[in-house]
Coordinates of C-alpha atoms in Angstrom, one line a residue:
I52 CA 69.3 -51.0 171.9
K53 CA 68.1 -54.4 171.9
G54 CA 71.5 -55.7 173.2
L55 CA 70.9 -52.9 176.0
Q56 CA 67.3 -54.1 176.7
R57 CA 69.2 -57.6 177.3
L58 CA 71.3 -56.0 180.1
E59 CA 68.4 -54.2 182.0
Y60 CA 68.1 -57.1 184.6
R61 CA 71.2 -55.5 186.1
G62 CA 69.7 -52.1 187.3
Y63 CA 71.0 -48.8 185.7
D64 CA 69.8 -45.1 185.7
S65 CA 70.9 -43.8 182.2
A66 CA 71.6 -45.3 178.8
G67 CA 73.0 -44.2 175.7
I68 CA 74.5 -45.1 171.9
A69 CA 77.4 -43.6 169.7
I70 CA 77.1 -44.2 166.0
L71 CA 79.8 -43.8 163.4
N72 CA 78.2 -43.0 160.2
G73 CA 80.8 -40.3 158.6
D74 CA 80.2 -38.1 161.9
L75 CA 80.2 -39.6 165.7
K76 CA 76.8 -39.3 167.0
V77 CA 75.9 -39.9 170.6
Y78 CA 72.3 -40.0 171.9
K79 CA 71.8 -40.7 175.6
K80 CA 68.9 -40.2 178.3
A81 CA 68.5 -40.7 181.8
G82 CA 66.0 -43.4 183.0
K83 CA 65.1 -46.4 181.1
V84 CA 66.2 -48.0 177.8
S85 CA 62.8 -47.2 176.3
D86 CA 63.3 -43.6 176.9
L87 CA 66.7 -43.7 174.9
H88 CA 64.9 -45.8 172.3
A89 CA 61.8 -43.3 171.9
F90 CA 64.7 -40.3 171.7
A91 CA 66.8 -42.3 169.1
K92 CA 64.4 -43.1 166.8
D93 CA 63.8 -39.9 165.2
Q94 CA 67.4 -39.4 165.0
D95 CA 69.9 -40.5 162.5
I96 CA 70.9 -43.8 163.9
K97 CA 72.2 -45.4 160.5
G98 CA 75.9 -46.6 160.4
H99 CA 78.3 -49.7 160.3
I100 CA 79.6 -49.4 163.7
G101 CA 78.2 -48.1 167.1
M102 CA 78.1 -49.0 170.8
G103 CA 75.7 -48.9 173.7
H104 CA 75.8 -48.6 177.4
T105 CA 73.6 -48.6 180.3
R106 CA 75.0 -46.8 183.6
W107 CA 74.5 -46.9 187.3
A108 CA 75.9 -43.8 188.7
T109 CA 79.2 -43.4 190.7
H110 CA 80.4 -40.2 189.6
G111 CA 77.9 -37.4 189.0
E112 CA 74.3 -37.6 188.9
P113 CA 72.3 -39.7 187.0
N114 CA 71.1 -37.3 184.3
D115 CA 71.4 -36.7 180.4
R116 CA 74.9 -35.2 180.6
N117 CA 76.3 -37.9 182.8
A118 CA 75.0 -40.7 180.8
H119 CA 77.4 -42.6 178.7
P120 CA 78.8 -42.3 176.0
H121 CA 81.3 -39.7 176.5
Y122 CA 83.2 -37.6 173.9
S123 CA 86.5 -36.6 174.0
Q124 CA 87.5 -32.8 174.5
N125 CA 87.5 -32.3 170.5
S126 CA 84.6 -35.0 170.0
R127 CA 86.8 -37.2 167.8
F128 CA 86.5 -40.1 170.0
A129 CA 83.4 -41.6 172.0
M130 CA 84.0 -44.2 175.0
I131 CA 81.9 -46.2 177.3
H132 CA 83.0 -47.7 180.6
N133 CA 82.3 -49.9 183.6
G134 CA 84.2 -49.3 186.5
I135 CA 85.6 -46.8 188.9
I136 CA 88.7 -44.6 188.2
E137 CA 89.8 -43.7 191.6
N138 CA 92.3 -41.0 190.5
Y139 CA 90.3 -39.3 188.2
S140 CA 90.2 -36.1 189.9
S141 CA 94.2 -35.4 189.8
I142 CA 94.0 -36.4 186.2
K143 CA 91.0 -33.9 185.7
A144 CA 93.0 -31.1 187.3
E145 CA 96.0 -31.5 185.0
L146 CA 94.0 -31.8 181.9
E147 CA 92.0 -28.6 183.1
K148 CA 95.4 -26.7 183.2
R149 CA 96.1 -27.9 179.7
G150 CA 92.7 -26.2 178.5
H151 CA 90.4 -29.2 178.7
E152 CA 86.7 -28.4 179.4
F153 CA 84.4 -31.3 180.4
R154 CA 80.6 -31.4 179.9
S155 CA 80.0 -34.0 182.5
D156 CA 80.9 -34.9 186.1
T157 CA 82.3 -38.4 185.3
D158 CA 85.4 -40.3 185.6
T159 CA 84.6 -41.7 182.3
E160 CA 84.9 -38.4 180.4
V161 CA 88.5 -37.9 182.0
L162 CA 89.7 -40.8 181.0
V163 CA 88.4 -40.6 177.5
H164 CA 89.9 -36.7 177.4
L165 CA 93.3 -38.1 178.7
I166 CA 93.5 -40.8 175.5
E167 CA 92.7 -38.1 173.2
D168 CA 95.5 -35.5 175.0
I169 CA 98.1 -38.5 174.7
Y170 CA 96.6 -39.5 171.4
E171 CA 97.5 -35.7 170.0
N172 CA 100.6 -34.8 171.9
A173 CA 102.5 -38.2 171.9
N174 CA 102.2 -38.6 168.1
V175 CA 101.5 -42.2 168.7
S176 CA 98.7 -44.7 167.5
L177 CA 95.3 -44.8 169.1
D178 CA 95.5 -48.4 170.4
E179 CA 99.1 -46.8 171.9
A180 CA 97.5 -43.7 173.3
V181 CA 94.9 -46.2 175.1
R182 CA 97.6 -48.4 176.5
L183 CA 99.7 -45.4 177.9
A184 CA 96.4 -43.7 179.4
L185 CA 95.5 -46.7 181.1
G186 CA 98.9 -47.0 182.8
E187 CA 98.1 -43.8 184.3
V188 CA 94.8 -44.7 186.1
I189 CA 94.2 -46.3 189.0
G190 CA 90.9 -48.4 189.5
A191 CA 88.9 -50.8 187.3
Y192 CA 87.4 -50.7 184.0
A193 CA 86.0 -52.3 180.8
I194 CA 86.2 -49.8 178.4
V195 CA 85.1 -49.4 174.5
I196 CA 86.3 -46.4 172.2
L197 CA 84.9 -45.6 168.9
S198 CA 86.9 -42.9 166.9
K199 CA 86.0 -41.0 163.8
E200 CA 89.6 -41.4 162.2
H201 CA 89.3 -45.0 162.7
P202 CA 86.0 -45.8 161.2
N203 CA 86.6 -49.8 160.9
E204 CA 88.0 -50.0 164.4
L205 CA 86.6 -50.7 168.2
I206 CA 89.3 -50.7 171.1
C207 CA 88.3 -52.1 174.2
A208 CA 90.3 -53.1 177.3
R209 CA 89.8 -54.3 180.6
K210 CA 91.0 -54.3 184.2
G211 CA 88.7 -55.9 187.0
S212 CA 85.4 -55.8 185.0
P213 CA 84.7 -58.2 182.4
I214 CA 84.8 -57.7 178.5
V215 CA 83.6 -60.6 176.0
V216 CA 84.3 -60.5 172.4
G217 CA 82.1 -62.2 169.8
V218 CA 83.2 -63.2 166.4
G219 CA 80.2 -62.6 163.9
K220 CA 79.3 -65.0 161.1
E221 CA 80.1 -62.6 158.6
K222 CA 83.7 -61.7 157.9
G223 CA 85.2 -58.8 159.7
E224 CA 82.0 -59.0 162.0
Y225 CA 82.5 -58.5 165.8
F226 CA 80.7 -57.6 168.8
V227 CA 82.1 -56.6 172.3
A228 CA 79.9 -56.8 175.5
S229 CA 80.3 -57.0 179.2
D230 CA 78.9 -60.5 179.0
A231 CA 77.2 -62.7 176.2
T232 CA 73.7 -62.1 177.0
P233 CA 73.2 -59.2 174.5
I234 CA 75.3 -60.5 171.8
I235 CA 74.0 -64.4 172.1
E236 CA 71.7 -63.9 169.2
Y237 CA 74.1 -62.9 166.8
T238 CA 77.4 -65.4 167.8
N239 CA 78.2 -68.4 169.9
N240 CA 81.7 -67.9 169.2
V241 CA 83.2 -66.0 171.9
I242 CA 86.2 -64.9 173.6
Y243 CA 86.9 -63.6 177.3
L244 CA 89.6 -60.6 177.4
N245 CA 91.8 -61.6 180.5
D246 CA 92.8 -58.8 183.1
G247 CA 95.3 -56.3 181.5
E248 CA 94.3 -57.3 177.7
M249 CA 93.0 -55.0 175.0
A250 CA 91.3 -56.0 171.7

């Protein structure tokens, strides 16, 4: 939440967090980061890995259900996304034919559903499912994915939108952000992903 507060200067209409603590919990609110903070403070937000996002609406109105992070169909993954998936409507129509039900109006939710669909049906690793899904989308993205089944892993990828990975001071400690601003108090050792890269 502190990291999200450092990004408030960008302008946004909603904010949310996902925390992995045995289960994958998502808390999100339209409005300011302070609204999210007030909503989340009475929730179980303990965990060893998590992510947050401030959204500026492109697909779908600025409301609670369109705020990020978004769950996949079976809620095994949660994802945040900067950018625009231009061909999301054709992918969504195909996924709906296969029984997917969507809880939002966003292009982001379509992408995380696609990743889960590939993961379940192509019998591949999660990072390979992400790679294959990104090969099907047209547009720009910086994404971060949390998985119930991979509790010590965040997967991130970028095309056209920036991502920086911070290497923490503790062994195995990492941070991912759209720029160094929200992570600078934790580390000054950062790696900027190049276009088309995953981590």
